[in-house]
Short mmCIF file of C-alpha atoms and ligand atoms in Angstrom, two decimals:
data_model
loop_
_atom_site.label_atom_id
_atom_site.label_comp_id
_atom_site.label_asym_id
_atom_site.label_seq_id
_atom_site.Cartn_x
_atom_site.Cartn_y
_atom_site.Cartn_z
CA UNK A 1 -22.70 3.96 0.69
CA UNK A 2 -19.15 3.18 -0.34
CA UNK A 3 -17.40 0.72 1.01
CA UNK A 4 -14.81 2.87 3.03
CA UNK A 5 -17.91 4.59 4.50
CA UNK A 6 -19.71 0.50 5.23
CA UNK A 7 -15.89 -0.82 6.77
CA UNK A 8 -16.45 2.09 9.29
CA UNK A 9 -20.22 1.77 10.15
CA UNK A 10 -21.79 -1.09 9.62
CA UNK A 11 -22.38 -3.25 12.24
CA UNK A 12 -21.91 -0.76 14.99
CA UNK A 13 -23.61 -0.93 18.14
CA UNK A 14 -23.16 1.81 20.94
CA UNK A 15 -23.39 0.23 24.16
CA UNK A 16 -23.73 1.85 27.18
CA UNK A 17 -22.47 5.58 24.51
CA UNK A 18 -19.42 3.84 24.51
CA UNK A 19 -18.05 4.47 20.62
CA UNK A 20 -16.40 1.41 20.06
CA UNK A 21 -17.81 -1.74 21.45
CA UNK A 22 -16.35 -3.21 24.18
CA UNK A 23 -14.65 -6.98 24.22
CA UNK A 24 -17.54 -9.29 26.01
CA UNK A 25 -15.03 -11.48 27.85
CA UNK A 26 -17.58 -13.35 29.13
CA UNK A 27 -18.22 -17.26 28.25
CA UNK A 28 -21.51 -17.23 28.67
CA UNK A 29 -25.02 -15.27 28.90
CA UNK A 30 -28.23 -14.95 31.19
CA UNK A 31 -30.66 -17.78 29.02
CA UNK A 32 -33.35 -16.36 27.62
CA UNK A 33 -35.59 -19.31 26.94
CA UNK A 34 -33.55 -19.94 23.82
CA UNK A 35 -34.98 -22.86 22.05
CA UNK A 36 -32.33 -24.03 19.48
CA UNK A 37 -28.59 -24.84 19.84
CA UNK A 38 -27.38 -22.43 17.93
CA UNK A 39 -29.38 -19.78 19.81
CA UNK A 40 -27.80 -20.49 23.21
CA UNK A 41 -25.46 -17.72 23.93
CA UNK A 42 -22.19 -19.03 24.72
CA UNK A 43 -18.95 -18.29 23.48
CA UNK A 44 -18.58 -21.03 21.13
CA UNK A 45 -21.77 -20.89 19.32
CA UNK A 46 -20.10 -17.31 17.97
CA UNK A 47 -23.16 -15.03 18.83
CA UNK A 48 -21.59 -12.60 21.42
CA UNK A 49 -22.05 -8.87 20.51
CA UNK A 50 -18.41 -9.06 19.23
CA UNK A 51 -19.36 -12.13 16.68
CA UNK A 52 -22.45 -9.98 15.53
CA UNK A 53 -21.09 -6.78 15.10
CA UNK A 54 -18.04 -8.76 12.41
CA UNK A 55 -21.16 -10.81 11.20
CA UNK A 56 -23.10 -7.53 10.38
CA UNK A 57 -20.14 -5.51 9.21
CA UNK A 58 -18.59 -8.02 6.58
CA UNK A 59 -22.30 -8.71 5.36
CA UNK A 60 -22.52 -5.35 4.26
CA UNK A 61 -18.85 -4.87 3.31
CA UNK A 62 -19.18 -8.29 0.66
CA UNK A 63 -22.71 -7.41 0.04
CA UNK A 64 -23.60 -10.67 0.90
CA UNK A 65 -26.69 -11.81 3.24
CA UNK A 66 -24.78 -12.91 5.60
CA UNK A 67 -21.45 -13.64 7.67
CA UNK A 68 -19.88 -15.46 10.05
CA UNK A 69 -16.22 -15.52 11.24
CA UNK A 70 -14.01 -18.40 12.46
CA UNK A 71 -10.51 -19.02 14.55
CA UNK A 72 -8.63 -18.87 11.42
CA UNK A 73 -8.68 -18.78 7.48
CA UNK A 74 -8.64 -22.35 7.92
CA UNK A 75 -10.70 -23.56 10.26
CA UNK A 76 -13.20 -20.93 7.49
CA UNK A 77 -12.48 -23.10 4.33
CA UNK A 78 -12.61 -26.39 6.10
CA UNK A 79 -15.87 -26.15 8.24
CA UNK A 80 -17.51 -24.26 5.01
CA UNK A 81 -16.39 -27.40 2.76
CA UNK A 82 -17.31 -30.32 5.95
CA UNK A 83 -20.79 -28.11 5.63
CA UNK A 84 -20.92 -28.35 1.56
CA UNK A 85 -19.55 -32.03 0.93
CA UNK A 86 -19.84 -35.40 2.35
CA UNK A 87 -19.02 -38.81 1.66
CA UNK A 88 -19.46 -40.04 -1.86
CA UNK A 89 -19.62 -36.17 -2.95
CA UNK A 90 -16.89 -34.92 -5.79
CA UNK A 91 -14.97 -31.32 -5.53
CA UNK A 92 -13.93 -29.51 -7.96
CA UNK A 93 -10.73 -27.70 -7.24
CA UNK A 94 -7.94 -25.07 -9.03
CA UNK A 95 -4.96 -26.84 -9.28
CA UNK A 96 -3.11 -24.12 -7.50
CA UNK A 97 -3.97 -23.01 -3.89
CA UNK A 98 -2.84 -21.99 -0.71
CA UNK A 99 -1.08 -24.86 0.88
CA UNK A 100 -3.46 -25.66 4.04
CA UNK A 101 -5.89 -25.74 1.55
CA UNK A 102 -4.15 -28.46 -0.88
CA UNK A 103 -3.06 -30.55 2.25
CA UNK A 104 -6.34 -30.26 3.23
CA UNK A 105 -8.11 -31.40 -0.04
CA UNK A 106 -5.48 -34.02 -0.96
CA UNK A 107 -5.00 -35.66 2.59
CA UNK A 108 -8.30 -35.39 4.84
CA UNK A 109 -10.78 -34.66 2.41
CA UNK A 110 -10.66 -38.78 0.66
CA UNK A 111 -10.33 -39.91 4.20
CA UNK A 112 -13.98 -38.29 4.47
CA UNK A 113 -14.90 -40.04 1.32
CA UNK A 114 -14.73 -36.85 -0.85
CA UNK A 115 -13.29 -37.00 -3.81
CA UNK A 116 -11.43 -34.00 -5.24
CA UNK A 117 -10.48 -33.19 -8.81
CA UNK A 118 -7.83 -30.69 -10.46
CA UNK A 119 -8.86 -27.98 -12.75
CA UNK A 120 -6.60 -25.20 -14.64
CA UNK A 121 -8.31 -22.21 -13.70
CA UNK A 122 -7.91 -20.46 -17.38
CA UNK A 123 -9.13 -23.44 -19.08
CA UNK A 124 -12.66 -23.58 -18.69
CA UNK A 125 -13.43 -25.94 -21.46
CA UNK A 126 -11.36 -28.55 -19.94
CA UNK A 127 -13.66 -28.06 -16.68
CA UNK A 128 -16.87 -30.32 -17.45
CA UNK A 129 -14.72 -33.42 -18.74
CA UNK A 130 -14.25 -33.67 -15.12
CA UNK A 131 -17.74 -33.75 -13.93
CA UNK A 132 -19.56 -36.27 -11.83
CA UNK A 133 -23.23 -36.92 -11.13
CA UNK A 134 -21.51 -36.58 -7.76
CA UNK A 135 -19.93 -33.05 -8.29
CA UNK A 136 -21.44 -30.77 -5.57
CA UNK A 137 -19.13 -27.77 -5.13
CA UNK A 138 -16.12 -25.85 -7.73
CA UNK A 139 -13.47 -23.90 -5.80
CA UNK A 140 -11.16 -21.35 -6.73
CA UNK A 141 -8.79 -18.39 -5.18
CA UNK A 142 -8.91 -14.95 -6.33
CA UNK A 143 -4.86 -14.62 -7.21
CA UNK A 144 -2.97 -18.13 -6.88
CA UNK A 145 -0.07 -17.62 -4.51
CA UNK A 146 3.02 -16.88 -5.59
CA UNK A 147 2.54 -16.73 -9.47
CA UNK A 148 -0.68 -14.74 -9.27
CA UNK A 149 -2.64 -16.41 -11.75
CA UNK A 150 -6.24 -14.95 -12.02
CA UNK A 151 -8.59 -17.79 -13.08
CA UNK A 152 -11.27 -17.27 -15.43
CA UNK A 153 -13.70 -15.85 -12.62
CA UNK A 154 -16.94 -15.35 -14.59
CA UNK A 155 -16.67 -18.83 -16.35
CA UNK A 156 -16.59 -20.17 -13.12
CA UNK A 157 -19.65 -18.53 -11.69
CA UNK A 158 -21.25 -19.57 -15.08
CA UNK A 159 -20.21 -22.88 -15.04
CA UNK A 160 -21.31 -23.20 -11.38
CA UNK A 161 -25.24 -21.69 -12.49
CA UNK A 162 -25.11 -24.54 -15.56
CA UNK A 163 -24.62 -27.37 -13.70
CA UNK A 164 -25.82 -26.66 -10.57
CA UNK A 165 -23.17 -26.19 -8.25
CA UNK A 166 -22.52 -24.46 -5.59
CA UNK A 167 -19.28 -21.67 -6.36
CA UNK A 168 -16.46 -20.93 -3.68
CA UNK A 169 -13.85 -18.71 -3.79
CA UNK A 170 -10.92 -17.97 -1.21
CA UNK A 171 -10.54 -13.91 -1.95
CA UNK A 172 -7.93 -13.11 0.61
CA UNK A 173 -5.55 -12.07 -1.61
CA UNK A 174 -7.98 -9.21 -2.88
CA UNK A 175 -9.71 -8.24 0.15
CA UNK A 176 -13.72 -6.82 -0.56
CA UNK A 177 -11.54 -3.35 -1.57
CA UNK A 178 -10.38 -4.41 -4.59
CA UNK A 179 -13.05 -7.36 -5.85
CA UNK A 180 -16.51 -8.68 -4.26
CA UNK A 181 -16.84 -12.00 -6.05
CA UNK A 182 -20.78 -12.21 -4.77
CA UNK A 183 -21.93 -9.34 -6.69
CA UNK A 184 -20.56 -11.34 -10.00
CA UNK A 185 -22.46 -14.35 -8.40
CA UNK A 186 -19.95 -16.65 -6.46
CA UNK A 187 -22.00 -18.41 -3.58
CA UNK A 188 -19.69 -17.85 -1.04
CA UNK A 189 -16.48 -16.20 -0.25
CA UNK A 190 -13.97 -16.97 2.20
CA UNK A 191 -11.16 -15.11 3.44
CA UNK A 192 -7.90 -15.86 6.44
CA UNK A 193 -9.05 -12.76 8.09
CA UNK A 194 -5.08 -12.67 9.33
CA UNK A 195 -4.07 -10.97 6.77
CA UNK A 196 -5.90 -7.68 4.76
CA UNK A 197 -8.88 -8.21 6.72
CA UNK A 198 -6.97 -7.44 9.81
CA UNK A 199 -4.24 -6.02 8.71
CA UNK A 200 -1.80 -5.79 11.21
CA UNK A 201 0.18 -9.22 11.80
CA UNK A 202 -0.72 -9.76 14.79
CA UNK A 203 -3.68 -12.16 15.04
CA UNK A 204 -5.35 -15.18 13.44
CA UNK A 205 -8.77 -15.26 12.01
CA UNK A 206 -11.47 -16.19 9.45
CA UNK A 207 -14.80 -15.29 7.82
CA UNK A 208 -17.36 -16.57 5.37
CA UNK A 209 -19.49 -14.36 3.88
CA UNK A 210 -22.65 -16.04 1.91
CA UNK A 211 -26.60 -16.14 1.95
CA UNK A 212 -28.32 -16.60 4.99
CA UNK A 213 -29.20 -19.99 4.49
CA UNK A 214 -25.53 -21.32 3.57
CA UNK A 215 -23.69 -19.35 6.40
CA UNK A 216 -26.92 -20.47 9.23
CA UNK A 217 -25.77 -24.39 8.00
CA UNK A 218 -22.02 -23.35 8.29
CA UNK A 219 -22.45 -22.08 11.61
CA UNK A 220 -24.07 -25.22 13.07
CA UNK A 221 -21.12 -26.87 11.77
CA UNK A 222 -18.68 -24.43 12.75
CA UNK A 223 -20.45 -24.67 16.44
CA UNK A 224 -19.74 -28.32 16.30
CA UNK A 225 -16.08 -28.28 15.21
CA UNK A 226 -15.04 -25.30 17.56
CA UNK A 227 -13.31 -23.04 15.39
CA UNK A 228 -14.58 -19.81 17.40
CA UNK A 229 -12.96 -16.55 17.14
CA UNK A 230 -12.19 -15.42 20.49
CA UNK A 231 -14.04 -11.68 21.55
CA UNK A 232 -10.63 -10.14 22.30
CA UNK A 233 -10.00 -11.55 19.08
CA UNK A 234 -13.02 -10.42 17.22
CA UNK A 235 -12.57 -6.82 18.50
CA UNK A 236 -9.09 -6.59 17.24
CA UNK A 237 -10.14 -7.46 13.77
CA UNK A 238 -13.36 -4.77 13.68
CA UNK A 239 -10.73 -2.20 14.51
CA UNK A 240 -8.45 -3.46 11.97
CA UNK A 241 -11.29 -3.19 8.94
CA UNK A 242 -11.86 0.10 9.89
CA UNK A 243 -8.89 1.14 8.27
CA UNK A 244 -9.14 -1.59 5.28
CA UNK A 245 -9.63 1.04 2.88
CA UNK A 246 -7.27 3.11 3.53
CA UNK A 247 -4.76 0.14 3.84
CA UNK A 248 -5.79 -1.40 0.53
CA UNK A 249 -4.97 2.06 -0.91
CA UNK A 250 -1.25 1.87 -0.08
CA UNK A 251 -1.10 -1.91 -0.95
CA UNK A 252 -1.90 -1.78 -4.43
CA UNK A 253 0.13 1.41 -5.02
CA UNK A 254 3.10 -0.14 -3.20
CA UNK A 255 2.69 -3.49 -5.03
CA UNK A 256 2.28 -1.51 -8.42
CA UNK A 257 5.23 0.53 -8.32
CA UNK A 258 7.22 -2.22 -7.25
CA UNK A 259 6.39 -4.34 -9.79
CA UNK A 260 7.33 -1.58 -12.37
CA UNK A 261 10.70 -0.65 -10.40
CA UNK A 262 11.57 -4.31 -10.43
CA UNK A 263 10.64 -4.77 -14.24
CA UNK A 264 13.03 -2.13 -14.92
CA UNK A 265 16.38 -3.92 -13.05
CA UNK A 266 18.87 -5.87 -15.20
CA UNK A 267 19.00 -8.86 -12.32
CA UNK A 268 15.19 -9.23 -13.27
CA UNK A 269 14.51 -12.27 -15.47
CA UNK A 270 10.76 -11.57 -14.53
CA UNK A 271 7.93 -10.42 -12.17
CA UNK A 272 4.52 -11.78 -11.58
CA UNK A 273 2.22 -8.97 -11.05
CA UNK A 274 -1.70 -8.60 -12.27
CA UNK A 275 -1.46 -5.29 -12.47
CA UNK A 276 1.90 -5.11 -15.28
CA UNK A 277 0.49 -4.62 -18.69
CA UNK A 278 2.69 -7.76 -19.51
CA UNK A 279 0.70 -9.94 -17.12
CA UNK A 280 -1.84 -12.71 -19.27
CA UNK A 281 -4.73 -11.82 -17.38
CA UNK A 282 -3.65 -7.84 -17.31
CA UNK A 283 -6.85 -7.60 -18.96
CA UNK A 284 -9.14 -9.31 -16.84
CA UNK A 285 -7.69 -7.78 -13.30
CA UNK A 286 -8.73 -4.69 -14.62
CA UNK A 287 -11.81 -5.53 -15.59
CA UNK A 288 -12.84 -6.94 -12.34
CA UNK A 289 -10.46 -5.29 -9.62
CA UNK A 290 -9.98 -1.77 -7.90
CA UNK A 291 -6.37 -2.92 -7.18
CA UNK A 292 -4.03 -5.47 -7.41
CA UNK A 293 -3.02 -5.53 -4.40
CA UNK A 294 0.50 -5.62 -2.45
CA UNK A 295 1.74 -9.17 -3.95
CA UNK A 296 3.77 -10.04 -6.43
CA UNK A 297 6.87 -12.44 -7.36
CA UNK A 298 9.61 -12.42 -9.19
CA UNK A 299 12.73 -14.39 -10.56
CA UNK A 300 16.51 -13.24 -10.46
CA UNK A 301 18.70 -13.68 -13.46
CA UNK A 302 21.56 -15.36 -11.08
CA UNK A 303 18.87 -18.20 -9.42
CA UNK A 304 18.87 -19.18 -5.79
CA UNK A 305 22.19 -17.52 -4.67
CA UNK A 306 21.41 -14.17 -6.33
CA UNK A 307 18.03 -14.33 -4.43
CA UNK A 308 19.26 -15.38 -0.89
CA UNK A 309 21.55 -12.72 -1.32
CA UNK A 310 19.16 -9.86 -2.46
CA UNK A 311 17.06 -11.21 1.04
CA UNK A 312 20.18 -11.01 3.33
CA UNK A 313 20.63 -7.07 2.32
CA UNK A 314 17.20 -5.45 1.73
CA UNK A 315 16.61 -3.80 5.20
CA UNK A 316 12.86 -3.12 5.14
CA UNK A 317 11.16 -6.55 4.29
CA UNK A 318 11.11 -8.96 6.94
CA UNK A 319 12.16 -12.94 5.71
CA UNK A 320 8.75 -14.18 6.88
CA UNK A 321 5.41 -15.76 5.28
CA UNK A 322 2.01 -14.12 5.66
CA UNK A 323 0.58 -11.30 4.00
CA UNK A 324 -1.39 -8.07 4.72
CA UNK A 325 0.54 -6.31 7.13
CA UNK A 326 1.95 -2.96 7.69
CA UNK A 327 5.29 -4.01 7.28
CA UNK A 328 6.52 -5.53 4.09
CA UNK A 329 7.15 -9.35 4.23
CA UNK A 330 9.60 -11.59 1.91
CA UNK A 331 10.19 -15.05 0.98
CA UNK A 332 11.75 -17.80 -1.36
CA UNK A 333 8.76 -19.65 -1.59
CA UNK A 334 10.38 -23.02 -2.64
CA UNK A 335 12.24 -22.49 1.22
CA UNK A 336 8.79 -21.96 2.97
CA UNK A 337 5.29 -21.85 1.41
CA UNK A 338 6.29 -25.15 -1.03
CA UNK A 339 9.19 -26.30 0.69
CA UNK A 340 7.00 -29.20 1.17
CA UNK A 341 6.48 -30.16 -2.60
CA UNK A 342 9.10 -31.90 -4.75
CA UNK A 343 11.29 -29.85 -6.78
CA UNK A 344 9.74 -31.16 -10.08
CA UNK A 345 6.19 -30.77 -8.98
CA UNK A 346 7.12 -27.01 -7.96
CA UNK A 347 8.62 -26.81 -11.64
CA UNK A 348 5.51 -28.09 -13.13
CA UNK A 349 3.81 -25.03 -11.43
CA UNK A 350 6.35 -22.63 -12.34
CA UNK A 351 7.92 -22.17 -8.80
CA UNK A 352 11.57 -22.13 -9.31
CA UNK A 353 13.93 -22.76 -6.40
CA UNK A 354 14.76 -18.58 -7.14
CA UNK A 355 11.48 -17.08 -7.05
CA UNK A 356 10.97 -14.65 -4.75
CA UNK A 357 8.28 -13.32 -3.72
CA UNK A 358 7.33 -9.89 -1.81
CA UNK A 359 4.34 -8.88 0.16
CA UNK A 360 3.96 -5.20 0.17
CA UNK A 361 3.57 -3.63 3.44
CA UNK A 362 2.04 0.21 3.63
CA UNK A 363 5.81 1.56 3.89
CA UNK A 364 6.02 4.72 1.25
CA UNK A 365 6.21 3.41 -2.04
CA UNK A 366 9.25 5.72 -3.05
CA UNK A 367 11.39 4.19 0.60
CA UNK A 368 10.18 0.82 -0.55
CA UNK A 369 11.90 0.78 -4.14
CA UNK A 370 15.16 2.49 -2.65
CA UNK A 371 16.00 -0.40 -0.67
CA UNK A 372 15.49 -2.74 -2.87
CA UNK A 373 18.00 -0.29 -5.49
CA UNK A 374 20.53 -0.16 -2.95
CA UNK A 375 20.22 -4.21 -2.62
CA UNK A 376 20.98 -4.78 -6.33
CA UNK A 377 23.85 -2.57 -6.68
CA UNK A 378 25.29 -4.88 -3.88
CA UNK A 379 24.39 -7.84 -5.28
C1 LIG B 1 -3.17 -17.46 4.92
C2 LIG B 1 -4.13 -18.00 3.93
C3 LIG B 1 -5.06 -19.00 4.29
C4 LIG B 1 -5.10 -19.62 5.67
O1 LIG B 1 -5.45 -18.70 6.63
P1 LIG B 1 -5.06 -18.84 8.20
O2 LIG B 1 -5.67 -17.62 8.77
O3 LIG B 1 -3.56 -18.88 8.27
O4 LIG B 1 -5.67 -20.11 8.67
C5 LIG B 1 -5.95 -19.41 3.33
N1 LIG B 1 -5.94 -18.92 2.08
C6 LIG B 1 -5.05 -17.98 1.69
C7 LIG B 1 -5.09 -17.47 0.29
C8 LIG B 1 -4.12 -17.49 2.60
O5 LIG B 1 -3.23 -16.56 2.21
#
């Protein structure tokens, strides 16, 4: 079935005739002779009906074998790399990513012995000069936040299956609507459920989506650590995917016709959108996407003070970080997301101090561009 048919189905269990399952606030269940840890119900081993209905319903949405959700996008990619790595083990990493992911990889990881390597994710021959007897895992993200780069996906998957390693990729920034990295042969996704999954700004979650055998071994870990996604929690994000479609629909139409609007004003020095003809991997989005989603960046001709005053008079977008919510969101990235980098390591990456970059919300498209018209003729 398609996918808008699986977000709204799968999973589903009617309790009691009731059409939408209830939130289990309970913290813990009736034993039933269970004879493994991870069997015992209780809230923190994340097998409540709430945790299996999300299990069930992002298996079938990723086509993958099996799921599991967490407290957070980050307590998702940490547990599923704690699971993957240990001491004495070398990652492979792209050298751009989200930044709880980077702080995570350059600061705690080595304290855990890992070691952790840098790779351009659109050079792929520059990738096995940096293998190790000790390389277990490569890890990459979808679009790289805010330039949206899209790595060379299928050399990665490839280069995983030569050498034997196991391939992870963040995909928030897609969502399953617009690219399932499994069926191209990634080992396991991730996503911060906080933000398309959900949808709505207003919780915190994550999910891992894998074979049954890598997400069972996450779990245990994940059961350890603690990260559990509360049920009133869980419930909010199964009624959020419901709608995911739907959502995603809007998103990349918004985040298209933005992009074009913006290519088209004289302030523009540039935008930063996979789904402009004049993007470098224009080619390879369309190969592998439905969408392109509601993100995209761009730089004003007149630097920092042309941008902070563009921000100051738009009326729609909220100043605020985050993506994947109804309402469109907007930052200066070098002021938030990599305010914590050094101005010359955010100009190696291409982040200038006047980037800015804008998350579409699921406003109309035609309302969206308007404001942003009347913001430029006043700046
Ligand atoms: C937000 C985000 C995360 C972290 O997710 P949380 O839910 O905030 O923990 C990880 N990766 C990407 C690409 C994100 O946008």
């Amino acid at each position: 079935m398609d996918i808008q048919t699986r977000l709204i189905h799968a999973g589903e269990e009617r309790i009691e005739g009731a059409v939408v399952l209830p939130i289990f606030q309970s913290s813990t269940f009736i034993s039933q002779d269970e004879q493994d840890y991870d069997a015992i119900r209780y809230l923190r081993t994340n097998n409540t009906p709430n945790h299996h209905a999300l299990h069930a319903k992002l298996a079938a949405v990723c086509g993958g074998e099996d799921a599991l959700v967490a407290g957070s996008g980050m307590a998702a990619i940490t547990t599923a790399l704690m699971t993957l790595l240990s001491s004495g083990d070398h990652l492979l990493i792209q050298d751009c990513l989200y930044g709880g992911t980077h702080s995570y990889v350059t600061q705690d990881a080595p304290r855990l012995g890992i070691d952790v390597d840098f790779i351009a994710g659109n050079a792929p021959e520059s990738w096995a000069g940096k293998l190790r007897p000790e390389t277990r895992a490569i890890y990459v993200e979808t679009m790289t936040n805010p330039l949206l780069e899209v790595a060379d996906l299928e050399a990665v998957v490839e280069f995983a299956r030569e050498y034997g390693l196991v391939s992870l990729i963040d995909n928030t920034f897609a969502s399953p609507c617009n690219f399932r990295p499994l069926e191209i042969g990634f080992d396991i996704e991730l996503h911060s459920a906080t933000k398309y999954l959900s949808g709505h700004s207003d919780l915190v979650a994550g999910a891992i989506i894998a074979s049954s055998a890598q997400v069972r071994a996450i779990r245990h870990k994940l059961n350890h650590l603690g990260g559990t996604l509360d049920t009133h929690v869980c419930f909010l994000l199964q009624r959020g995917m419901k709608t995911l479609a739907l959502r995603m629909r809007q998103h990349n139409e918004n985040g298209l016709r933005l992009a074009r609007f913006l290519t088209g004003q004289e302030q523009v020095a540039g935008v930063n959108y996979p789904g402009l003809e004049s993007h470098p991997q224009y080619e390879r989005a369309q190969r592998l996407f439905s969408g392109t989603g509601g993100v995209l960046s761009f730089e004003l001709q007149g630097g920092v003070a042309s941008a902070e005053r563009l921000l100051s008079r738009l009326t729609l977008p909220a100043t605020a970080p985050s993506l994947g919510g109804a309402e469109t969101l907007i930052t200066r990235p070098a002021a938030t997301s990599h305010c914590g980098m050094s101005p010359e390591d955010r100009a190696e990456m291409g982040i200038t101090d006047g980037l800015v970059r804008v998350a579409c919300g699921i406003e109309a498209a035609r309302d969206l561009c308007a404001d942003f018209a009347i913001a430029f003729s006043k700046v």
